[in-house]
Amino acid sequence: MTAPFALYIDGRFEAGAATFDSIDPATGQVWAQMPEARIDEVERAVTAAERALRDPAWAGLTASQRGRLLYRLADLLEHAAPELAALETRDTGKIVRETRGQIAYVAHYYRYYAGIADQVRGHVVPVDKPDMQVWIKREPLGVVAAIVPWNSQLFLSAVKLGPALAAGCTVVLKASEEAPAPLLAFARLIHEAGFPPGVVNIITGFGPECGAVLSRHPKVSLVAFTGGPETARHIIRNTADNLAKVSLELGGKSPLVVFADADIDSAVNAQLAAIFAASGQSCVAGSRLLIEAGVKDAFLARLIEKVNAIRVGAPDDAQTEYGPLCTERQLRTIETVVAQSIEQGARLLTGGHRIERDGFYYAPTVLDCSGVPRAMSEITELFGPVLSIDVFSDEADAIAKANSTDYGLAAGVFTRDLTRAHRMSQAIHAGVVWLNTYRAVSPHAPFGGYGLSGHGREGGADAVLDYTTTKTVWLRTSDAPMGDPFVMR
Ligand code: NAD
């Protein structure tokens, strides 16, 4: 295990301006000290990234050589997955079953972008002028500030680092102050893979003292952000100073729509995974079930039976199916919103309370909100294990209810009717629509939201282009001298 934890700036590990406590969510106790980056550390990290951007040690590499570094990183990551998973589990409370699988899969993202590094092409433009060759080159955009939340952080940083490094950018990656251990440990792999100093810098610290300083730094060209909408608004204000490009991957209030003709067992399993995986702390959590009225009772009977059988336990136990929330603050927010929803008339079908054990455990909760207009749990992104249920009468009603939120990250639809599935995928305002499945992701498939869920697209080949800018080069191919502009002809 990697301890003590350190910042990684300009190829060196260092202690930081101060340290702060990291809490083990399974016990509620401090388990480690984390190094804090403040203005000075941020300044040095960005300066190192700016220098590395022009340094022949990085700028002089061919695209294939950059790809090879990414392949090496992927191999190291695959090898280190169990260790990093244990750290993520300890620091975030996310169960080890989930962290192991997810981190091992993240290696595929680095491989995918390794393979794309030498596929980033410019092109020649047939301009309307004789004796001119014009071509467009793709160049790295510059220094990237990658700011991530505490959940799925190796994954959320891979979808930024992979395309950024493939494109030739340099990066300052800021881990969340809530649980920075796995990303600080990941810095060792960057070092071992052989990236030149300054190409990737990994720091952590608090929003105002670290994230804000980083996102408004004059040398930063792009802020790639994943987190909540309120922080996104700060980032946009911060970038009013440096005019950096911004990509935003934010939260959601995603619906799962189940028609009466669906495979109900399959839909129940999808709903369980959609809202209770990672104890609901997932941007794509399917937190609103929209069920066709005729099958509501049958669906709920099966769902509640399965919810009540979920195995709660210590997150580092491979048998555990459900662990704690990451923070106590999150636990309190959930308690408040569930209580407000019940006051509004929502019926508690299961859960709705803390679990009697140390740490930040909250029971998997199902609220029937049908007939309760704008129940708090239906409109607030809770980032927790709370499912709100509403019924619909027909397809139009399902579409209206699915789209009744300002978010638009993801949606699921379960039906055996293929043409209806197509119509639903067109009508739902969301960046990702899963038909008869939920939560599937792949390096090949873009991911991102509409509306309050942000506007970035991560994953897929085009993501590399977001980390490039174009340069248009004009070459006059005639050997005749340029005419004197002041002589009239
Ligand atoms: P958050 O917005 O509180 O924090 C995210 C990061 O922003 C942290 O590193 C934090 O230190 C930093 N930050 C805070 N204030 C800042 C400021 N003023 N300037 C710059 N940086 C600042 O998010 P969180 O609570 O850690 O994570 C949960 C949120 O993330 C949820 O809304 C969730 O839906 C969202 N999320 C989205 C995706 C996606 O891909 N769309 C994935 C995971 C999580």
PDB file of C-alpha atoms in Angstrom, residues 13-127:
ATOM      1  CA  PHE A  13       6.755  13.235  -5.021  1.00  0.00           C
ATOM      2  CA  GLU A  14       6.313  15.902  -2.368  1.00  0.00           C
ATOM      3  CA  ALA A  15       4.547  16.540   0.900  1.00  0.00           C
ATOM      4  CA  GLY A  16       2.272  19.491   0.131  1.00  0.00           C
ATOM      5  CA  ALA A  17       1.549  22.719   2.023  1.00  0.00           C
ATOM      6  CA  ALA A  18      -0.261  20.910   4.837  1.00  0.00           C
ATOM      7  CA  THR A  19      -2.039  17.633   5.465  1.00  0.00           C
ATOM      8  CA  PHE A  20      -5.683  16.828   6.028  1.00  0.00           C
ATOM      9  CA  ASP A  21      -7.610  13.843   7.358  1.00  0.00           C
ATOM     10  CA  SER A  22      -9.104  11.223   5.142  1.00  0.00           C
ATOM     11  CA  ILE A  23     -12.038   9.380   6.665  1.00  0.00           C
ATOM     12  CA  ASP A  24     -12.799   5.687   6.214  1.00  0.00           C
ATOM     13  CA  PRO A  25     -16.545   5.725   5.421  1.00  0.00           C
ATOM     14  CA  ALA A  26     -16.963   2.184   6.776  1.00  0.00           C
ATOM     15  CA  THR A  27     -15.895   3.264  10.267  1.00  0.00           C
ATOM     16  CA  GLY A  28     -16.269   7.040  10.282  1.00  0.00           C
ATOM     17  CA  GLN A  29     -12.668   7.226  11.582  1.00  0.00           C
ATOM     18  CA  VAL A  30      -9.610   8.972  10.170  1.00  0.00           C
ATOM     19  CA  TRP A  31      -7.475   6.380   8.390  1.00  0.00           C
ATOM     20  CA  ALA A  32      -4.786   8.464   6.635  1.00  0.00           C
ATOM     21  CA  GLN A  33      -3.311  11.908   6.176  1.00  0.00           C
ATOM     22  CA  MET A  34      -3.443  13.446   2.730  1.00  0.00           C
ATOM     23  CA  PRO A  35      -1.109  16.145   1.356  1.00  0.00           C
ATOM     24  CA  GLU A  36      -2.817  19.407   0.516  1.00  0.00           C
ATOM     25  CA  ALA A  37      -1.939  21.511  -2.534  1.00  0.00           C
ATOM     26  CA  ARG A  38      -2.506  25.234  -2.219  1.00  0.00           C
ATOM     27  CA  ILE A  39      -1.621  28.162  -4.446  1.00  0.00           C
ATOM     28  CA  ASP A  40       2.124  27.452  -4.439  1.00  0.00           C
ATOM     29  CA  GLU A  41       1.789  23.783  -5.370  1.00  0.00           C
ATOM     30  CA  VAL A  42      -0.807  24.554  -8.030  1.00  0.00           C
ATOM     31  CA  GLU A  43       1.485  27.205  -9.477  1.00  0.00           C
ATOM     32  CA  ARG A  44       4.426  24.805  -9.672  1.00  0.00           C
ATOM     33  CA  ALA A  45       2.295  22.021 -11.153  1.00  0.00           C
ATOM     34  CA  VAL A  46       0.941  24.262 -13.921  1.00  0.00           C
ATOM     35  CA  THR A  47       4.385  25.734 -14.590  1.00  0.00           C
ATOM     36  CA  ALA A  48       5.806  22.216 -14.910  1.00  0.00           C
ATOM     37  CA  ALA A  49       3.012  21.218 -17.289  1.00  0.00           C
ATOM     38  CA  GLU A  50       3.570  24.355 -19.375  1.00  0.00           C
ATOM     39  CA  ARG A  51       7.304  23.675 -19.603  1.00  0.00           C
ATOM     40  CA  ALA A  52       6.763  19.989 -20.436  1.00  0.00           C
ATOM     41  CA  LEU A  53       4.411  20.952 -23.251  1.00  0.00           C
ATOM     42  CA  ARG A  54       7.321  22.546 -25.182  1.00  0.00           C
ATOM     43  CA  ASP A  55      10.077  20.257 -23.881  1.00  0.00           C
ATOM     44  CA  PRO A  56      11.472  18.000 -26.644  1.00  0.00           C
ATOM     45  CA  ALA A  57      11.308  15.124 -24.134  1.00  0.00           C
ATOM     46  CA  TRP A  58       7.537  15.234 -24.698  1.00  0.00           C
ATOM     47  CA  ALA A  59       6.891  17.582 -27.633  1.00  0.00           C
ATOM     48  CA  GLY A  60       9.555  15.755 -29.643  1.00  0.00           C
ATOM     49  CA  LEU A  61       7.939  12.325 -29.288  1.00  0.00           C
ATOM     50  CA  THR A  62       6.110  10.911 -32.265  1.00  0.00           C
ATOM     51  CA  ALA A  63       2.435  10.108 -31.807  1.00  0.00           C
ATOM     52  CA  SER A  64       3.308   6.394 -31.824  1.00  0.00           C
ATOM     53  CA  GLN A  65       5.815   6.954 -29.022  1.00  0.00           C
ATOM     54  CA  ARG A  66       3.130   8.716 -26.967  1.00  0.00           C
ATOM     55  CA  GLY A  67       0.899   5.741 -27.693  1.00  0.00           C
ATOM     56  CA  ARG A  68       3.567   3.363 -26.416  1.00  0.00           C
ATOM     57  CA  LEU A  69       3.743   5.239 -23.106  1.00  0.00           C
ATOM     58  CA  LEU A  70      -0.027   4.895 -22.787  1.00  0.00           C
ATOM     59  CA  TYR A  71       0.154   1.157 -23.525  1.00  0.00           C
ATOM     60  CA  ARG A  72       2.771   0.806 -20.796  1.00  0.00           C
ATOM     61  CA  LEU A  73       0.565   2.749 -18.377  1.00  0.00           C
ATOM     62  CA  ALA A  74      -2.366   0.430 -19.197  1.00  0.00           C
ATOM     63  CA  ASP A  75      -0.280  -2.653 -18.399  1.00  0.00           C
ATOM     64  CA  LEU A  76       0.935  -1.171 -15.127  1.00  0.00           C
ATOM     65  CA  LEU A  77      -2.605  -0.206 -14.202  1.00  0.00           C
ATOM     66  CA  GLU A  78      -3.946  -3.670 -14.895  1.00  0.00           C
ATOM     67  CA  HIS A  79      -1.232  -5.106 -12.691  1.00  0.00           C
ATOM     68  CA  ALA A  80      -1.863  -2.589  -9.889  1.00  0.00           C
ATOM     69  CA  ALA A  81      -5.671  -2.865 -10.066  1.00  0.00           C
ATOM     70  CA  PRO A  82      -6.083  -4.966  -6.891  1.00  0.00           C
ATOM     71  CA  GLU A  83      -3.909  -2.565  -4.853  1.00  0.00           C
ATOM     72  CA  LEU A  84      -5.633   0.538  -6.214  1.00  0.00           C
ATOM     73  CA  ALA A  85      -9.036  -1.076  -5.729  1.00  0.00           C
ATOM     74  CA  ALA A  86      -8.240  -1.754  -2.074  1.00  0.00           C
ATOM     75  CA  LEU A  87      -7.236   1.906  -1.644  1.00  0.00           C
ATOM     76  CA  GLU A  88     -10.341   3.203  -3.375  1.00  0.00           C
ATOM     77  CA  THR A  89     -12.494   0.927  -1.257  1.00  0.00           C
ATOM     78  CA  ARG A  90     -10.829   2.160   1.925  1.00  0.00           C
ATOM     79  CA  ASP A  91     -11.021   5.823   1.045  1.00  0.00           C
ATOM     80  CA  THR A  92     -14.490   5.973  -0.570  1.00  0.00           C
ATOM     81  CA  GLY A  93     -16.347   3.011   0.971  1.00  0.00           C
ATOM     82  CA  LYS A  94     -17.178   1.694  -2.506  1.00  0.00           C
ATOM     83  CA  ILE A  95     -17.303  -2.085  -2.292  1.00  0.00           C
ATOM     84  CA  VAL A  96     -14.267  -4.002  -3.464  1.00  0.00           C
ATOM     85  CA  ARG A  97     -16.329  -6.100  -5.878  1.00  0.00           C
ATOM     86  CA  GLU A  98     -17.016  -2.917  -7.818  1.00  0.00           C
ATOM     87  CA  THR A  99     -13.648  -1.176  -7.489  1.00  0.00           C
ATOM     88  CA  ARG A 100     -11.670  -4.240  -8.659  1.00  0.00           C
ATOM     89  CA  GLY A 101     -13.699  -4.773 -11.793  1.00  0.00           C
ATOM     90  CA  GLN A 102     -13.890  -1.114 -12.666  1.00  0.00           C
ATOM     91  CA  ILE A 103     -10.173  -0.354 -12.275  1.00  0.00           C
ATOM     92  CA  ALA A 104      -9.132  -3.404 -14.300  1.00  0.00           C
ATOM     93  CA  TYR A 105     -11.481  -2.225 -17.063  1.00  0.00           C
ATOM     94  CA  VAL A 106     -10.009   1.302 -16.968  1.00  0.00           C
ATOM     95  CA  ALA A 107      -6.811  -0.138 -18.478  1.00  0.00           C
ATOM     96  CA  HIS A 108      -8.807  -0.650 -21.707  1.00  0.00           C
ATOM     97  CA  TYR A 109      -9.445   3.091 -21.906  1.00  0.00           C
ATOM     98  CA  TYR A 110      -5.711   3.811 -21.869  1.00  0.00           C
ATOM     99  CA  ARG A 111      -5.161   1.125 -24.516  1.00  0.00           C
ATOM    100  CA  TYR A 112      -7.908   2.537 -26.675  1.00  0.00           C
ATOM    101  CA  TYR A 113      -6.395   6.043 -26.598  1.00  0.00           C
ATOM    102  CA  ALA A 114      -2.899   4.588 -27.050  1.00  0.00           C
ATOM    103  CA  GLY A 115      -4.133   3.152 -30.353  1.00  0.00           C
ATOM    104  CA  ILE A 116      -5.706   6.442 -31.387  1.00  0.00           C
ATOM    105  CA  ALA A 117      -2.636   8.617 -30.728  1.00  0.00           C
ATOM    106  CA  ASP A 118      -1.258   8.166 -34.266  1.00  0.00           C
ATOM    107  CA  GLN A 119      -4.674   8.346 -35.906  1.00  0.00           C
ATOM    108  CA  VAL A 120      -5.163  12.067 -35.256  1.00  0.00           C
ATOM    109  CA  ARG A 121      -4.938  13.485 -38.761  1.00  0.00           C
ATOM    110  CA  GLY A 122      -4.957  16.881 -40.366  1.00  0.00           C
ATOM    111  CA  HIS A 123      -6.153  17.463 -43.923  1.00  0.00           C
ATOM    112  CA  VAL A 124      -5.560  19.480 -47.071  1.00  0.00           C
ATOM    113  CA  VAL A 125      -8.120  22.125 -48.016  1.00  0.00           C
ATOM    114  CA  PRO A 126      -8.942  22.800 -51.704  1.00  0.00           C
ATOM    115  CA  VAL A 127      -9.029  26.622 -51.411  1.00  0.00           C
TER     116      VAL A 127
END
